[in-house]
PDB file of C-alpha atoms in Angstrom:
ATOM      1  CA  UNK A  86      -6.936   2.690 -20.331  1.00 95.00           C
ATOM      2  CA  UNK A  87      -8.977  -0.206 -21.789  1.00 94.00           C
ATOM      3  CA  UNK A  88      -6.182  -2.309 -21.717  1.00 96.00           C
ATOM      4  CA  UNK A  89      -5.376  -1.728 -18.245  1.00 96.00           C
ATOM      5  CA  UNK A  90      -8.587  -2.330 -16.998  1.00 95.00           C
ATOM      6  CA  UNK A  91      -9.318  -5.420 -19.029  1.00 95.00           C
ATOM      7  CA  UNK A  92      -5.776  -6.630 -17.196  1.00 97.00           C
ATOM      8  CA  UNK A  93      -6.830  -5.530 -13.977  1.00 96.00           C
ATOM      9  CA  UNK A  94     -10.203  -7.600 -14.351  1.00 95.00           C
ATOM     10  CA  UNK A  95      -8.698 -10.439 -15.325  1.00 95.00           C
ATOM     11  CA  UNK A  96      -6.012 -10.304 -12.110  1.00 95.00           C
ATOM     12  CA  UNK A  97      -8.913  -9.585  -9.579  1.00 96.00           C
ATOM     13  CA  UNK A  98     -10.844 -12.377 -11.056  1.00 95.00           C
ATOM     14  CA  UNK A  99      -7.918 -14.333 -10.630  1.00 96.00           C
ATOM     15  CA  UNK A 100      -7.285 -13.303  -6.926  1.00 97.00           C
ATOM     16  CA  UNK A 101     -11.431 -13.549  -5.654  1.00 96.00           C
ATOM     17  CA  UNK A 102     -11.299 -17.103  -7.751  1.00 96.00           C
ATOM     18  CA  UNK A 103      -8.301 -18.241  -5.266  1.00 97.00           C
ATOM     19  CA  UNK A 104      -9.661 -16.435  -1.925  1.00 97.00           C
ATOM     20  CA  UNK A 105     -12.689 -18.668  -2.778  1.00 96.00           C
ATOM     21  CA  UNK A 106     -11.096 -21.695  -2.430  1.00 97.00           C
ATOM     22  CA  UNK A 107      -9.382 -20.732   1.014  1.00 98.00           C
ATOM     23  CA  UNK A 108     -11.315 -22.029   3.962  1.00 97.00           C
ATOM     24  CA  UNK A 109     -11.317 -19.507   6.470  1.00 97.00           C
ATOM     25  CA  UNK A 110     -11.755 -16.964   4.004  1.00 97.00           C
ATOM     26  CA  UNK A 111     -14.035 -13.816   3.827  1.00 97.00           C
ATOM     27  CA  UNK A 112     -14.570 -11.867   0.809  1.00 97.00           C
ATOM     28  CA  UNK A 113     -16.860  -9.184   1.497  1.00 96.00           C
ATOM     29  CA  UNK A 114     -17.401  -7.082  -1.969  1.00 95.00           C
ATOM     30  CA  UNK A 115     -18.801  -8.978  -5.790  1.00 96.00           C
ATOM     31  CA  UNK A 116     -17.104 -12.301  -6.214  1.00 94.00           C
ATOM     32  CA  UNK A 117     -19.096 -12.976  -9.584  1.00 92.00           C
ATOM     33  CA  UNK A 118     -17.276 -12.635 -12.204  1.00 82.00           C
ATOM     34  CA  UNK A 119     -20.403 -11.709 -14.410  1.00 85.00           C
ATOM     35  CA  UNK A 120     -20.278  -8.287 -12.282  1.00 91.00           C
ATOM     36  CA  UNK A 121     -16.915  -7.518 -12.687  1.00 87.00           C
ATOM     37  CA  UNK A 122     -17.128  -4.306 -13.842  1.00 89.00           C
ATOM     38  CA  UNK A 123     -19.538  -3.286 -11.142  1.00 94.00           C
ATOM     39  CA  UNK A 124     -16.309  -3.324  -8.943  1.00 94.00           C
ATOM     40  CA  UNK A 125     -12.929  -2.388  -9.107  1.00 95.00           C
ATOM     41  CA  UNK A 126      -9.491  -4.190  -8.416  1.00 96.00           C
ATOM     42  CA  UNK A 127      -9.649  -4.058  -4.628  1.00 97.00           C
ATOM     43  CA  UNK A 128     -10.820  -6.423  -2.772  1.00 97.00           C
ATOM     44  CA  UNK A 129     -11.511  -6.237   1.565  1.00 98.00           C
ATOM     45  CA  UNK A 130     -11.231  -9.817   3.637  1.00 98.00           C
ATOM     46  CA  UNK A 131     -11.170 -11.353   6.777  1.00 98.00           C
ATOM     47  CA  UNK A 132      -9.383 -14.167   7.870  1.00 98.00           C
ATOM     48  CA  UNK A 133     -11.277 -16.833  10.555  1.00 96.00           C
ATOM     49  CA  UNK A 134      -9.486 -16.215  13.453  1.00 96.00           C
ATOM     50  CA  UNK A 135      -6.739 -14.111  12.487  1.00 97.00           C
ATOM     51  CA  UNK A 136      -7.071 -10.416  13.213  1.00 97.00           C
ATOM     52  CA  UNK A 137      -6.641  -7.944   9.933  1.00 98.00           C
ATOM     53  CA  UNK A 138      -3.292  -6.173  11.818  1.00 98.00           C
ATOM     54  CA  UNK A 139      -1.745  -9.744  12.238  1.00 97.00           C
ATOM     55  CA  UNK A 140      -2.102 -10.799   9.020  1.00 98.00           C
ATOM     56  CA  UNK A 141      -0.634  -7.647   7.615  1.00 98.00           C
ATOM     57  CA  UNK A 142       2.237  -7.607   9.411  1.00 97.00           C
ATOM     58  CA  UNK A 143       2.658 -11.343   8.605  1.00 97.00           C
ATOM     59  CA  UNK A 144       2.062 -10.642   5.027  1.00 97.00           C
ATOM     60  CA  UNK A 145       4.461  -7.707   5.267  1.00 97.00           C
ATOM     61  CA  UNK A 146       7.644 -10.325   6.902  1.00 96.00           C
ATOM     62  CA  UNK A 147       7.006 -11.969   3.275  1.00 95.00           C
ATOM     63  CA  UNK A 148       7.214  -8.599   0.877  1.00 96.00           C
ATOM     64  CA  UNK A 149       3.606  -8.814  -0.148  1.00 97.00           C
ATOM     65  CA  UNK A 150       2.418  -5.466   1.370  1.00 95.00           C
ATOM     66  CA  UNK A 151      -1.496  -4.934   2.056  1.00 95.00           C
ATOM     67  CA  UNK A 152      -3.427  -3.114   3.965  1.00 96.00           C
ATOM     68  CA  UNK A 153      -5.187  -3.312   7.554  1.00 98.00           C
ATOM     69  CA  UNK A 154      -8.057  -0.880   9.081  1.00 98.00           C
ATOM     70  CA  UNK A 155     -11.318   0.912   8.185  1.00 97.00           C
ATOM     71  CA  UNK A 156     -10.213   2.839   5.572  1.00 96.00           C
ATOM     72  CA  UNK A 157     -12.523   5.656   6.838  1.00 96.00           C
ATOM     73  CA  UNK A 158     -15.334   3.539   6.145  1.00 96.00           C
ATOM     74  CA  UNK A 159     -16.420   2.973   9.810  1.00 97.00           C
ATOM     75  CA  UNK A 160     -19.987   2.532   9.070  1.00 97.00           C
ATOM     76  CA  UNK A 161     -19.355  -0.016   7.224  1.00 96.00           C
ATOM     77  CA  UNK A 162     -17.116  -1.936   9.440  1.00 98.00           C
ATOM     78  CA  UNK A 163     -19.356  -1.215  12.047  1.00 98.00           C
ATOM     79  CA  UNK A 164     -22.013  -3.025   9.818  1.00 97.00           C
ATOM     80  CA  UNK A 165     -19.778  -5.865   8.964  1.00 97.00           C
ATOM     81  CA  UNK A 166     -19.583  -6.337  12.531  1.00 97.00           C
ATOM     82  CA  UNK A 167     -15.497  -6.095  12.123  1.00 98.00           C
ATOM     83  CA  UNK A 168     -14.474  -3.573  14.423  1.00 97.00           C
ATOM     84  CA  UNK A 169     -13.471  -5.259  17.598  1.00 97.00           C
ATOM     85  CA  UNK A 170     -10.830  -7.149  15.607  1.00 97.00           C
ATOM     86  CA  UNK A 171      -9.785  -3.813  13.374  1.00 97.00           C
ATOM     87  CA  UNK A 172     -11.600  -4.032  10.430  1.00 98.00           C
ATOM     88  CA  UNK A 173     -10.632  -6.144   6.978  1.00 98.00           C
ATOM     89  CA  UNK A 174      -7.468  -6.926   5.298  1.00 98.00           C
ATOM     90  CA  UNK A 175      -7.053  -4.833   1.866  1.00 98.00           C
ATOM     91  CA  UNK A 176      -5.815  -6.362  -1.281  1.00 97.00           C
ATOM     92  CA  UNK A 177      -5.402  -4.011  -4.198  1.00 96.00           C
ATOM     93  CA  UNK A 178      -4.310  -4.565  -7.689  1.00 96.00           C
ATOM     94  CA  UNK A 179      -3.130  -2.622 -10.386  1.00 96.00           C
ATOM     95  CA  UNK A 180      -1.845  -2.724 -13.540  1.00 95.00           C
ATOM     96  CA  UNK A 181       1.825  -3.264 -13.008  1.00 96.00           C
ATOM     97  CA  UNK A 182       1.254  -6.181 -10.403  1.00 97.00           C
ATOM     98  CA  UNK A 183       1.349  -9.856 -11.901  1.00 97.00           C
ATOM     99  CA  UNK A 184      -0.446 -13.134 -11.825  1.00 97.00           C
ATOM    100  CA  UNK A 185       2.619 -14.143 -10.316  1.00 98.00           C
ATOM    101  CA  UNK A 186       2.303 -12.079  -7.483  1.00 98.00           C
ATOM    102  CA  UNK A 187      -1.685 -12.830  -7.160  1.00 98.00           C
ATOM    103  CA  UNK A 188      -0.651 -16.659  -7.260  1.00 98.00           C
ATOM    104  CA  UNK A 189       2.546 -15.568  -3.908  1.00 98.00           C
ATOM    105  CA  UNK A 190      -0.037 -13.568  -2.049  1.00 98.00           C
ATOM    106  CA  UNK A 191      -2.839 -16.226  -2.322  1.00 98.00           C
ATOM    107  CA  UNK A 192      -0.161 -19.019  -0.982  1.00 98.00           C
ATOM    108  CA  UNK A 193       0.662 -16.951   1.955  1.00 98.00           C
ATOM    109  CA  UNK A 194      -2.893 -16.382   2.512  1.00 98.00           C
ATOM    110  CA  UNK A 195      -3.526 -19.604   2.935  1.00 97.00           C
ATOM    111  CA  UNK A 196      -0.800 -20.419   5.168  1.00 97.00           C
ATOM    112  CA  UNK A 197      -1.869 -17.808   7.609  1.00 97.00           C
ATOM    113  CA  UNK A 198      -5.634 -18.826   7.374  1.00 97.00           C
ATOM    114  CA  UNK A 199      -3.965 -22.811   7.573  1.00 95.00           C
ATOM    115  CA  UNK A 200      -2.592 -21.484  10.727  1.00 91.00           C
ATOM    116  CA  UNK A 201      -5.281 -19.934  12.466  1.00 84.00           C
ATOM    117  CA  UNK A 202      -7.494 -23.471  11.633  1.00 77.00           C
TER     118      UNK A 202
END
């Protein structure tokens, strides 16, 4: 289990580093890496312009498969002020995904976010 989360740390790390650079780009959780294991390997973002839905299902046309909504956590959306447009985008990682993988899904983030500029 140590090992896995170590990995996982080091993927999410990865992925918030690269979200960072993306103009357009919300992350709304930790992004310091000194805190990392205040949070786990999920991370919830919104795109400038681009409504969570539409970015799944653009996402989704590509393989990388995440997740659009509240998540049951309407308060917080609420609070976020992200409900009009449907909430956040979801990105979760786990031990069997890849760098690879982080490195595909943050290219085809910034496409869409590129797009919506």
């Amino acid at each position: 289990m140590a090992a896995i989360v170590g990995y996982q740390r080091e993927l999410v790390g990865w992925l918030i580093g690269g979200l960072q650079k993306i103009r357009g780009m919300t992350n709304h959780g930790i992004a310091d890496r000194a805190r990392a294991a205040e949070r786990v390997p999920t991370v919830s973002i919104s795109i400038e312009g681009i409504e969570p839905r539409a970015a799944a299902e653009a996402l989704g046309r590509e393989g990388i498969y995440l997740w659009d909504g509240d998540f049951y956590a309407t308060g917080l959306i609420e609070r976020l002020g992200k409900t009009e447009v449907g909430g956040v985008l979801r990105v979760g990682l786990v031990h069997y995904n890849t760098a690879g993988e982080v490195d595909r899904t943050l290219e085809a983030l910034e496409r869409i976010a590129g797009a919506a500029r």
